[in-house]
Short mmCIF file of C-alpha atoms and ligand atoms in Angstrom, two decimals:
data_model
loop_
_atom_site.label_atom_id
_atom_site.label_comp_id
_atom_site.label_asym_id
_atom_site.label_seq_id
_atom_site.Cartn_x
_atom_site.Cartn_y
_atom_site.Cartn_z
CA UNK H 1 -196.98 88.88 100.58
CA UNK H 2 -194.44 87.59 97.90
CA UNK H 3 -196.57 85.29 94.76
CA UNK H 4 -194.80 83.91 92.43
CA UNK H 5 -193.24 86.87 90.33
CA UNK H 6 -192.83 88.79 93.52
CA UNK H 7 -194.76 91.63 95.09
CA UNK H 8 -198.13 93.55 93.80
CA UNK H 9 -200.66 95.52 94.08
CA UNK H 10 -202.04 99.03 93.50
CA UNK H 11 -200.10 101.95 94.10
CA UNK H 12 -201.04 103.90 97.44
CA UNK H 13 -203.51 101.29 98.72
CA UNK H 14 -201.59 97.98 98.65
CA UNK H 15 -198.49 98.84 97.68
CA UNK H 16 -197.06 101.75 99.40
CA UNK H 17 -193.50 103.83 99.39
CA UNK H 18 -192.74 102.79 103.19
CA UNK H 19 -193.26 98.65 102.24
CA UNK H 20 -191.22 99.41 99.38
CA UNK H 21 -188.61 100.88 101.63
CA UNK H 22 -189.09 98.04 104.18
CA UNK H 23 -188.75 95.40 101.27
CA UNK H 24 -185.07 97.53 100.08
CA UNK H 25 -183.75 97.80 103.62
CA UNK H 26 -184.83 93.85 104.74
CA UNK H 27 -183.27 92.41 101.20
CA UNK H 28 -180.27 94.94 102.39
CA UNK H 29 -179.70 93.36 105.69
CA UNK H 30 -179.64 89.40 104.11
CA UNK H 31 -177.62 90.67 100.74
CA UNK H 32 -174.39 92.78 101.84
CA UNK H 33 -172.41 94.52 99.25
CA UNK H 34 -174.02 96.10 95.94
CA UNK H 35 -177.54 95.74 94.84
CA UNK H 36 -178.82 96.65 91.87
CA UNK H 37 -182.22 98.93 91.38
CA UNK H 38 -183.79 98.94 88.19
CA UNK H 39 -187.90 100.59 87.11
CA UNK H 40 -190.36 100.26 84.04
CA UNK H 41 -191.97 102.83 82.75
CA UNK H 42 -194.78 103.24 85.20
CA UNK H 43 -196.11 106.85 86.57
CA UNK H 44 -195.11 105.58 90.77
CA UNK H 45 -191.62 104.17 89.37
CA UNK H 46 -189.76 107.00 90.46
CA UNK H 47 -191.23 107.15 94.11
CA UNK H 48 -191.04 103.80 94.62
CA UNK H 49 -187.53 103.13 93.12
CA UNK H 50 -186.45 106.04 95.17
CA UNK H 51 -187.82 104.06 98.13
CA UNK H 52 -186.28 101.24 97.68
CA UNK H 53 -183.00 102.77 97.20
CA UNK H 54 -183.38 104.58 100.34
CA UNK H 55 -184.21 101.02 102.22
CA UNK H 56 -181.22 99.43 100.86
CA UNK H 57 -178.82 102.60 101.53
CA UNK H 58 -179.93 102.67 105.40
CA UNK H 59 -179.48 99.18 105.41
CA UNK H 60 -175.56 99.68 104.64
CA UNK H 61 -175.43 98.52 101.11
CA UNK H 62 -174.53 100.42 98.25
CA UNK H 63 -176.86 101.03 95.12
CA UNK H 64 -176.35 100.49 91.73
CA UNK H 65 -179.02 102.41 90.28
CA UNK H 66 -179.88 100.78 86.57
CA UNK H 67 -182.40 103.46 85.68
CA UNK H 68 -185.12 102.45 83.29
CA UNK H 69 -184.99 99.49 81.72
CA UNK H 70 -186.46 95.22 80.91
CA UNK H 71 -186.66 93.22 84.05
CA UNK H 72 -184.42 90.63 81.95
CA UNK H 73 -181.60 93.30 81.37
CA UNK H 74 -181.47 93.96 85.16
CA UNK H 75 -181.06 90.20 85.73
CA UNK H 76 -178.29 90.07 82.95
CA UNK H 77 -176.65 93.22 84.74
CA UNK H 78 -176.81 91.54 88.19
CA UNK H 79 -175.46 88.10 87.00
CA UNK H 80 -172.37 89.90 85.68
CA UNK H 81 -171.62 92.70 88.69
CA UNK H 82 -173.57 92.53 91.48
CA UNK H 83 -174.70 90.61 94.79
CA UNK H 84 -178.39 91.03 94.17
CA UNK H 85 -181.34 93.17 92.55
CA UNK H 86 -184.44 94.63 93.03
CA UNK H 87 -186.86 95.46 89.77
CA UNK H 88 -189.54 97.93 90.09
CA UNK H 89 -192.17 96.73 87.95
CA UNK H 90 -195.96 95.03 87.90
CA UNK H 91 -195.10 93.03 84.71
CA UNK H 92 -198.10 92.64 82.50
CA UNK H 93 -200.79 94.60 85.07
CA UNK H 94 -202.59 97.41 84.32
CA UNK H 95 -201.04 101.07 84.95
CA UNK H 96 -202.22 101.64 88.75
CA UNK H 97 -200.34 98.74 89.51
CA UNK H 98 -196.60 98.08 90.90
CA UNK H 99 -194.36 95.89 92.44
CA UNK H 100 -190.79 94.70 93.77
CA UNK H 101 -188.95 91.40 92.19
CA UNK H 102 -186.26 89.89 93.54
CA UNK H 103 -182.97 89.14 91.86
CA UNK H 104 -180.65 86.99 93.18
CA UNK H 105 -176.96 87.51 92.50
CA UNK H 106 -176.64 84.78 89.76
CA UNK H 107 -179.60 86.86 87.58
CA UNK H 108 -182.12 84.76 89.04
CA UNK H 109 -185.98 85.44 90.38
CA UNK H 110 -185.30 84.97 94.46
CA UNK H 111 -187.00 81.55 95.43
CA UNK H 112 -189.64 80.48 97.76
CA UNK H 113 -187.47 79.92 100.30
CA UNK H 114 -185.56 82.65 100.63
CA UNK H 115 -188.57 84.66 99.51
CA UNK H 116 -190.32 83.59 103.05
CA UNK H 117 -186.89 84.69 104.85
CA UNK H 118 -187.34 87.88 103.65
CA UNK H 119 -190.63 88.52 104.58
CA UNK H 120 -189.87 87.20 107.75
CA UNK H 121 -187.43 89.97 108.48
CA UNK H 122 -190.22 92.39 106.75
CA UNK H 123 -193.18 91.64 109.16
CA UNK H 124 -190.78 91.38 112.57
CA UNK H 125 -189.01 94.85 111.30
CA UNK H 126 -185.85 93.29 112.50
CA UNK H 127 -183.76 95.31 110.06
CA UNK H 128 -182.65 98.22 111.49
CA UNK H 129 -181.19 101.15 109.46
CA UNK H 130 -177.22 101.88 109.90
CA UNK H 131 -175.64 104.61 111.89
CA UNK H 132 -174.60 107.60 109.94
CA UNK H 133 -171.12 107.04 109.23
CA UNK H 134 -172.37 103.41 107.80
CA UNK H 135 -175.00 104.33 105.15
CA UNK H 136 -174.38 102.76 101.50
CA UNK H 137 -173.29 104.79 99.13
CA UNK H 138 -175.03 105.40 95.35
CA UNK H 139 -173.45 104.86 91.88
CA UNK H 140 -175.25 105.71 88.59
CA UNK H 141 -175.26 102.58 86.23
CA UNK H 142 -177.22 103.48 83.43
CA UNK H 143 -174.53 102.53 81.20
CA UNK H 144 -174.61 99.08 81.57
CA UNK H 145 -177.88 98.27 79.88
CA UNK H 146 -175.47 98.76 76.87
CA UNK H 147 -173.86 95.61 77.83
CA UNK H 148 -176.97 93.75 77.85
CA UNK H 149 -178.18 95.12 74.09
CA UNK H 150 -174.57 93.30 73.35
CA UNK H 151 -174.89 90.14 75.13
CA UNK H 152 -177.77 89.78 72.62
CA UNK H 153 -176.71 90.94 69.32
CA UNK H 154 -173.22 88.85 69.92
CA UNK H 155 -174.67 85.81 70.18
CA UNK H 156 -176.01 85.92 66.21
CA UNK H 157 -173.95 85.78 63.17
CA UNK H 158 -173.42 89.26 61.81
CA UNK H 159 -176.15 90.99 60.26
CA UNK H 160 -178.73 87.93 60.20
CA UNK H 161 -181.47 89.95 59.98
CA UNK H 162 -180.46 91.55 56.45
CA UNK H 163 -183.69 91.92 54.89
CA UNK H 164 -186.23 91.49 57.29
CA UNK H 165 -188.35 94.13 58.14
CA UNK H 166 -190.36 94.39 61.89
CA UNK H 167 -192.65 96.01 63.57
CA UNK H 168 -191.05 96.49 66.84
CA UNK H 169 -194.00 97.31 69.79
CA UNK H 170 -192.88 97.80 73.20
CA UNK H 171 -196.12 98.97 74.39
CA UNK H 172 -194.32 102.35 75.74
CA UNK H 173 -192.67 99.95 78.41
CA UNK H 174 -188.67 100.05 78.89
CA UNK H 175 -188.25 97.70 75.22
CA UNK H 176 -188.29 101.40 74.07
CA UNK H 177 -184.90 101.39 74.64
CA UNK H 178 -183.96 97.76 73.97
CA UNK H 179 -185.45 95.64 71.45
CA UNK H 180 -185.65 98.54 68.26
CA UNK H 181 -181.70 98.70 69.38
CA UNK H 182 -180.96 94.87 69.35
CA UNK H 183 -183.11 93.98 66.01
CA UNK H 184 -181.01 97.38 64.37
CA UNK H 185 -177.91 95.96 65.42
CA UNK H 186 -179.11 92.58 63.80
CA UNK H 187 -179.53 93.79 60.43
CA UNK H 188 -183.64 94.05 60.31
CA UNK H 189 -185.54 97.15 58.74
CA UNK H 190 -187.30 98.19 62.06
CA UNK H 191 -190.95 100.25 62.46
CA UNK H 192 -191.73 101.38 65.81
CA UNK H 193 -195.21 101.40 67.36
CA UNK H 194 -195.63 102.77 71.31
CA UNK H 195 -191.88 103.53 71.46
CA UNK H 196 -191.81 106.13 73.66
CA UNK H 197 -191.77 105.66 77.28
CA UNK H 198 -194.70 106.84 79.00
CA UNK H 199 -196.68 105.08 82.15
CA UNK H 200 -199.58 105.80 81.49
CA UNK H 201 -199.26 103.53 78.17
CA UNK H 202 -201.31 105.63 75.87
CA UNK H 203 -201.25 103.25 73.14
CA UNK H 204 -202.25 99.82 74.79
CA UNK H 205 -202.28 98.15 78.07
CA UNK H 206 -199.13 96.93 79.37
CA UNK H 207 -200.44 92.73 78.84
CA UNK H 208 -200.09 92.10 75.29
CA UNK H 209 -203.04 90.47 74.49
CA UNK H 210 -204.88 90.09 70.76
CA UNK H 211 -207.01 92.61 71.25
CA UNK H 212 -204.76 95.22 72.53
CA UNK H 213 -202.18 94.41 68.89
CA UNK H 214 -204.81 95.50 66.68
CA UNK H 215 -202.81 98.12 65.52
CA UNK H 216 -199.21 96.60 65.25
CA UNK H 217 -201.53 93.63 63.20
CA UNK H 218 -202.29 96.64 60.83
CA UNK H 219 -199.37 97.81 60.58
CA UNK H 220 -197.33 94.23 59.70
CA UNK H 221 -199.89 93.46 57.29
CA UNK H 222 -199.85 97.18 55.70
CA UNK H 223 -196.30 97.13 55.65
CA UNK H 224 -195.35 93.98 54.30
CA UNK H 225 -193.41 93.28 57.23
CA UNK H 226 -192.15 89.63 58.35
CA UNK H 227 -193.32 89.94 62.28
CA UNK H 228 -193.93 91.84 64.66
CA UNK H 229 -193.48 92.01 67.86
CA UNK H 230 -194.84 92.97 71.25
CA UNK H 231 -193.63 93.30 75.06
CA UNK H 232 -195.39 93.13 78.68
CA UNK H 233 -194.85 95.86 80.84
CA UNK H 234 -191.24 94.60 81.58
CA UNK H 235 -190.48 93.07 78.71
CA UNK H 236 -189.61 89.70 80.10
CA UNK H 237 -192.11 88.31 77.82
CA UNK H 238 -192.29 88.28 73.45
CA UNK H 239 -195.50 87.52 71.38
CA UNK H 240 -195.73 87.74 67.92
CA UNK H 241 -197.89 89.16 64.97
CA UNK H 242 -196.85 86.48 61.53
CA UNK H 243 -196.57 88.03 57.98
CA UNK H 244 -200.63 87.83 57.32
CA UNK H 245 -201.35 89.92 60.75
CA UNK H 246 -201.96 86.69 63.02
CA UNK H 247 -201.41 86.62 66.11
CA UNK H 248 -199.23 83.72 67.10
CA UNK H 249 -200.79 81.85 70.24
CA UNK H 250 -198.00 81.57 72.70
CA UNK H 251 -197.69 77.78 73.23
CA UNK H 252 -197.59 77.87 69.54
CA UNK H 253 -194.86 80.09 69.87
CA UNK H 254 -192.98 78.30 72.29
CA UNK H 255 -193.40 75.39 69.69
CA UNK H 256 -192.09 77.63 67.27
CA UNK H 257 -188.86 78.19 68.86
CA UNK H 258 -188.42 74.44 70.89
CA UNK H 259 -188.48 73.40 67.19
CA UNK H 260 -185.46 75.60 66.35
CA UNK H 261 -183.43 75.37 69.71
CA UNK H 262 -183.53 71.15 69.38
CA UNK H 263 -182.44 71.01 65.21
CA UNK H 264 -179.02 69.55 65.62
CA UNK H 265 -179.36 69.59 69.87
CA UNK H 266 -180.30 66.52 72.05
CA UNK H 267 -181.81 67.43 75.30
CA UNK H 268 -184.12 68.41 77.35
CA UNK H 269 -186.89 71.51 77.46
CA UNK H 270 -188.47 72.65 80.85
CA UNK H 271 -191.89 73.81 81.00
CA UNK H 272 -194.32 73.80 83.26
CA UNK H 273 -197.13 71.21 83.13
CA UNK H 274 -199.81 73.78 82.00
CA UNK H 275 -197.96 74.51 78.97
CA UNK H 276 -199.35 73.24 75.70
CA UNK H 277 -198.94 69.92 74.24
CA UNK H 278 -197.46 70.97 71.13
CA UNK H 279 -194.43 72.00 72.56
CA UNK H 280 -193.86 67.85 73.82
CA UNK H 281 -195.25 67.02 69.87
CA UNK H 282 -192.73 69.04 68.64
CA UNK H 283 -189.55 68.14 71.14
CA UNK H 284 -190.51 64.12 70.00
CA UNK H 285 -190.31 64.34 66.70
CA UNK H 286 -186.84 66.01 67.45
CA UNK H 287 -185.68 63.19 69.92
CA UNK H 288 -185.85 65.73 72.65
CA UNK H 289 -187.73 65.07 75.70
CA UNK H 290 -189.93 67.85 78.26
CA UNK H 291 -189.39 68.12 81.59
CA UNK H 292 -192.44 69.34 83.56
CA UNK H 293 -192.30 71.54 86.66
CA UNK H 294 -195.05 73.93 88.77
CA UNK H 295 -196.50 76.72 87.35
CA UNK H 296 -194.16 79.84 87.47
CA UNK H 297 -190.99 80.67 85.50
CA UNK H 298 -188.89 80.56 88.75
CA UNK H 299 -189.75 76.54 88.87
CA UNK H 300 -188.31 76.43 85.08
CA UNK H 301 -185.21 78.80 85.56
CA UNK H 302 -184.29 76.94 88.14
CA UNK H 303 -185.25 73.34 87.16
CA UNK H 304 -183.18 74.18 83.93
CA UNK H 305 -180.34 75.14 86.24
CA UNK H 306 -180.00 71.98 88.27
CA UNK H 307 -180.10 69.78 85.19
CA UNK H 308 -177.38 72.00 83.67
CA UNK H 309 -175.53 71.29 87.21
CA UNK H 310 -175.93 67.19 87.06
CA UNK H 311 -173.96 67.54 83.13
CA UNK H 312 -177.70 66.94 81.21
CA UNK H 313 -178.43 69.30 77.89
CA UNK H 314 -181.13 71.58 78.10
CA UNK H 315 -182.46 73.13 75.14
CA UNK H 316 -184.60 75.61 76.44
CA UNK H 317 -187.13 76.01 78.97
CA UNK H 318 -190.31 79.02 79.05
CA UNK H 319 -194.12 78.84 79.58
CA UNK H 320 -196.96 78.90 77.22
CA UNK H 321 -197.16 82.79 77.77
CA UNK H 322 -194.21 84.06 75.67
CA UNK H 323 -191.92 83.94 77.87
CA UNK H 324 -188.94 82.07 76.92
CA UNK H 325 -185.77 80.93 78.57
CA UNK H 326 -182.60 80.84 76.58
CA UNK H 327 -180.08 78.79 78.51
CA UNK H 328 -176.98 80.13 76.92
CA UNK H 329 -178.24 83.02 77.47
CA UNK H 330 -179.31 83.72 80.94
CA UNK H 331 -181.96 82.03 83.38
CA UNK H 332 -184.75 83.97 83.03
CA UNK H 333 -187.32 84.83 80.47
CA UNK H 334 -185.65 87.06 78.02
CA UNK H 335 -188.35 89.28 75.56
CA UNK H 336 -185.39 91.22 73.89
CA UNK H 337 -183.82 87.38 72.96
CA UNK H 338 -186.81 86.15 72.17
CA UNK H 339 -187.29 88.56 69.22
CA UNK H 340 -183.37 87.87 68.11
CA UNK H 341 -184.12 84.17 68.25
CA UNK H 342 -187.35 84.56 65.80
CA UNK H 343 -184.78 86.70 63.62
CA UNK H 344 -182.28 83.66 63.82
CA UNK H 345 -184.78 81.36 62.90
CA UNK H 346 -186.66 82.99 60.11
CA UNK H 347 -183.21 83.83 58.39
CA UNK H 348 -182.41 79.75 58.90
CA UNK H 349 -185.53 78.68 57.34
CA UNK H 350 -185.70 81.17 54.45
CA UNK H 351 -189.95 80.35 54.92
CA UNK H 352 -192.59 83.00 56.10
CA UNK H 353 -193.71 82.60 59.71
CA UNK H 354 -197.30 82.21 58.67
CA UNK H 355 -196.35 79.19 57.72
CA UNK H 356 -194.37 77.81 59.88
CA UNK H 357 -197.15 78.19 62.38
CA UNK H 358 -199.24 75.99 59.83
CA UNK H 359 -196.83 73.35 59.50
CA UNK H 360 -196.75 72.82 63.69
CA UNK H 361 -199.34 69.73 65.08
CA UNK H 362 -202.84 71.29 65.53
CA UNK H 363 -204.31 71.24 68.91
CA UNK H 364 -207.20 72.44 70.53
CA UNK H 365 -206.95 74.48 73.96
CA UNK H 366 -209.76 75.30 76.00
CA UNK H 367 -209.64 77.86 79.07
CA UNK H 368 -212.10 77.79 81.71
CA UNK H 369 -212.80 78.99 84.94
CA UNK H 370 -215.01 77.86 87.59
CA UNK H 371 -216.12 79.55 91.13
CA UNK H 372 -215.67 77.76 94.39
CA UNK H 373 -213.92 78.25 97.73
CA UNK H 374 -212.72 74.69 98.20
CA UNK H 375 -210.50 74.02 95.47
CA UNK H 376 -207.92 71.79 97.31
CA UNK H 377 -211.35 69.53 98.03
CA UNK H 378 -212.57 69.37 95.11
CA UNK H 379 -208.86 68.35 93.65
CA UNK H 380 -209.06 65.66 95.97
CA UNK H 381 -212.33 64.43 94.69
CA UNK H 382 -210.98 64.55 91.31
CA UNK H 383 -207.87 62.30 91.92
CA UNK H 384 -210.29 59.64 93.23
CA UNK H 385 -213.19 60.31 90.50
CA UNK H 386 -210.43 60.04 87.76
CA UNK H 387 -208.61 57.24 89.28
CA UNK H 388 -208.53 54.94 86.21
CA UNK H 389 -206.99 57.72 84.64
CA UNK H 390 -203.21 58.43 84.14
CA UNK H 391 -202.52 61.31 86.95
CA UNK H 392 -199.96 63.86 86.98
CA UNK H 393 -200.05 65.91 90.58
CA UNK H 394 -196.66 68.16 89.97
CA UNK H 395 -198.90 71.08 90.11
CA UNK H 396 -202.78 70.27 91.09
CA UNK H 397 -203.70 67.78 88.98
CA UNK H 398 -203.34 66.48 85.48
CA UNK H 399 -205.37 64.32 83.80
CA UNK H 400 -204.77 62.03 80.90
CA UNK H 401 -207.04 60.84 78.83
CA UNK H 402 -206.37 59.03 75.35
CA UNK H 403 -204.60 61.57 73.47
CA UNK H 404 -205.81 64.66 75.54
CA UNK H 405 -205.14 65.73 78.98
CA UNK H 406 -206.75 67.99 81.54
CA UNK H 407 -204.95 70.17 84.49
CA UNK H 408 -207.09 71.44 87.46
CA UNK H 409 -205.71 74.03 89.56
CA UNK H 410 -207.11 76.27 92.40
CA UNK H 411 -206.11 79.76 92.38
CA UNK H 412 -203.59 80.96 95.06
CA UNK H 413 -205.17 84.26 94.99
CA UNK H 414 -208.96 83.93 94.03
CA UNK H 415 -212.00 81.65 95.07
CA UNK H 416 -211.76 79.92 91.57
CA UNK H 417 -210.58 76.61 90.14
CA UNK H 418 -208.49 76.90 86.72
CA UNK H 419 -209.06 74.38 84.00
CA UNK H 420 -206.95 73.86 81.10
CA UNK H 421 -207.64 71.25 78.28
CA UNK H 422 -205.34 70.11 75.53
CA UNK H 423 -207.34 67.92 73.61
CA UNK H 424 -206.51 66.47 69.80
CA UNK H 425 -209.95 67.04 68.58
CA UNK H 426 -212.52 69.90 69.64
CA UNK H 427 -215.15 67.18 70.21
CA UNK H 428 -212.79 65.29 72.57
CA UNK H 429 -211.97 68.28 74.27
CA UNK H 430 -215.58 69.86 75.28
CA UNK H 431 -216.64 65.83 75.75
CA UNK H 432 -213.43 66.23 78.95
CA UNK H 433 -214.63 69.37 79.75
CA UNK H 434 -218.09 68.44 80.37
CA UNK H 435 -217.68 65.45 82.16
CA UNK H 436 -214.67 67.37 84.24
CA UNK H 437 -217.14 70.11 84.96
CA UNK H 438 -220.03 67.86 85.92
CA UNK H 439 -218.02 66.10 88.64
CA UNK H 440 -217.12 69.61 89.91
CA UNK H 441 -220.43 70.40 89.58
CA UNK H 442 -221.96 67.24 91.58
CA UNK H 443 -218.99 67.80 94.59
CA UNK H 444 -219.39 71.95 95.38
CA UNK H 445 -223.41 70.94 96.10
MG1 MG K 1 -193.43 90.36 82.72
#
């Protein structure tokens, strides 16, 4: 029941208020104390938050109820006061959608393994609610997100962003109340674009994608503004919009800010081994080296965690998606310090970001997808097709090739195999493709 970024599905069919409650008063009975609720801004947030409250009252525990607000401010809330969390959200998905995450008491997403205990206890309905004179008691916490705006803005010299101007667009999501706040607070001339919170997102889907920015492009270019910037549905993810209206491809982005975290820093950033080569380009010519993990932010966060644990330096850690980790900061992906961090760097550079992003090592990317039920088969067939090949099998399988690599992955969810490219040239990248896809091709007969 529980992927990778916790549980999802459409509202009344999949996902329903009674698994919701299930989910509050299971995590209840495996987290005593106080757990902390927290929504986005979608239409079924209040029924299902209320839910989940109501599963995690009967379960004994008391509630710390966070109100609206980024899934990243909820983990910063829990990491500072509380033994656990629960996020109502469905991230990037479109409006019919919602979900549960899972926080763990140190801020973190909840892990595989304990993710499997919990739908254990879900499925065998061993939780039982309390007797009446045992039920958990509710607190309003609303407050607190003000200590998370904070957190950010304190880590920056005062007023860095004097000067700057931004266009700020939260996509209607809970950013509305965070990122126009922290960039203020920085120093930067802020214009707001879908920042007012409303689920049914009026403006633009909750995923932030190029199409969907059309308007904030506008608006940077029309404004003379120096970025702007745009949220998923929960915020726990930043893309960008450069001085000229581009949008700023995410690995590029992640390049972007590597760059900037490793000046003056040796150490390590974690990523996961779909993530763009320019990101490794970048960390080389820095003297910092890339740690590669499975797909899915929780393999980062925590990969980042248990090098911090054995006394190595990590730099920072994110995926090729905009969503970044800032170790000082927290272990998660952090939208709101994302934007602060662009701030930080543009005001160290004293250079446009258009070209920044021109300066960076060009490289070509190509996303494909291809149909077929018997993906862990044909991954097999690969390894031994490939086998003169340098292979990589943290997470499917990885491919090198000269100066170019390939990663072949089989959906957890779908009947489809995932192919990602990073080639040097375009040529050398459709030449892998096509001989990749051939082999594929030649195997699913
Ligand atoms: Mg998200």
């Amino acid at each position: 029941m529980f992927g990778t970024n916790g549980v999802r599905g459409v509202v009344g069919k999949d996902l329903t208020p009674e698994l919701v409650f299930k989910i509050g008063e299971s995590l209840g009975s495996i987290r005593p104390g106080c757990i902390a609720v927290g929504r986005d801004t979608r239409t079924s947030g209040e029924t299902l938050m209320n839910a989940v409250k109501a599963g995690i009252l009967a379960s004994g525990c008391d509630v710390a109820d966070c109100g609206i607000l980024p899934t990243p401010a909820l983990q910063y809330i829990v990491g500072n006061h509380f033994d656990g969390g629960a996020m109502i959200t469905a991230s990037h998905n479109p409006p019919e959608y919602n979900g549960v995450k899972i926080i763990e008491a140190d801020g973190t997403e909840m892990g595989d393994e304990e993710t499997i205990k919990l739908e254990k206890i879900i499925f065998s309905h061993t939780a039982r609610p309390v007797a009446w004179n045992r039920c958990g008691k509710e607190s309003n916490n609303v407050y607190l997100l003000e200590e998370y705006i904070r957190g950010i803005v304190d880590s920056f010299s005062h007023n860095i962003g004097e000067g700057m101007t931004v266009v700020v667009d939260p996509g209607s999501g809970p950013a509305c109340l965070t990122t126009s706040r922290i960039l203020i607070d920085l120093g930067c001339n802020v214009i707001s674009l879908n920042g007012i919170l409303d689920g049914s997102f009026p403006g633009r889907l909750p995923e932030p994608s190029v199409e969907g920015l059309h308007n904030l492009a506008e608006l940077v270019v029309s404004c003379g503004a120096d970025f702007g910037i745009a949220h998923d549905g929960d915020a726990d993810r930043a893309v960008f919009i450069d001085d000229k209206g581009q949008f700023l491809e995410e690995n590029r982005e992640f390049a972007l800010l590597t760059q900037y975290a490793c000046r003056g820093k040796k150490g390590g950033i974690v990523t996961p081994v779909s993530t763009g080569q320019v990101v490794e380009e970048v960390a080389k010519l820095e003297n910092c080296s890339v740690v590669y993990t499975p797909v899915g932010s929780i393999y980062v966060a925590r990969t980042m965690r248990s090098l911090i644990d054995q006394g190595k330096t990590v730099v920072i850690g994110g995926e090729g998606n905009g969503g970044i980790i800032f170790p000082d900061h927290q272990f998660c992906r952090d939208g709101g310090m994302t934007g602060a961090m662009m701030v930080s760097l543009l005001s160290s550079t004293g250079k446009k970001l258009s070209s920044l992003v021109a300066d960076l090592p060009q490289r070509v990317i190509i996303k494909e997808k291809i149909s077929s039920a018997n993906g862990s088969e044909i991954i097999r067939f690969l390894h031994e097709a490939f086998s003169e090949d340098r292979i990589d099998q943290t997470d499917g399988i990885k491919i090198f090739r000269n100066n170019s690599w390939a990663l072949i992955r089989a959906s957890g969810t779908e009947p489809i195999i995932r192919i990602i490219i990073d080639a040097d040239t375009e040529y050398n990248g459709q030449e892998f493709y096509g001989e990749i896809a051939e082999k594929i091709a030649a195997v699913s007969l």
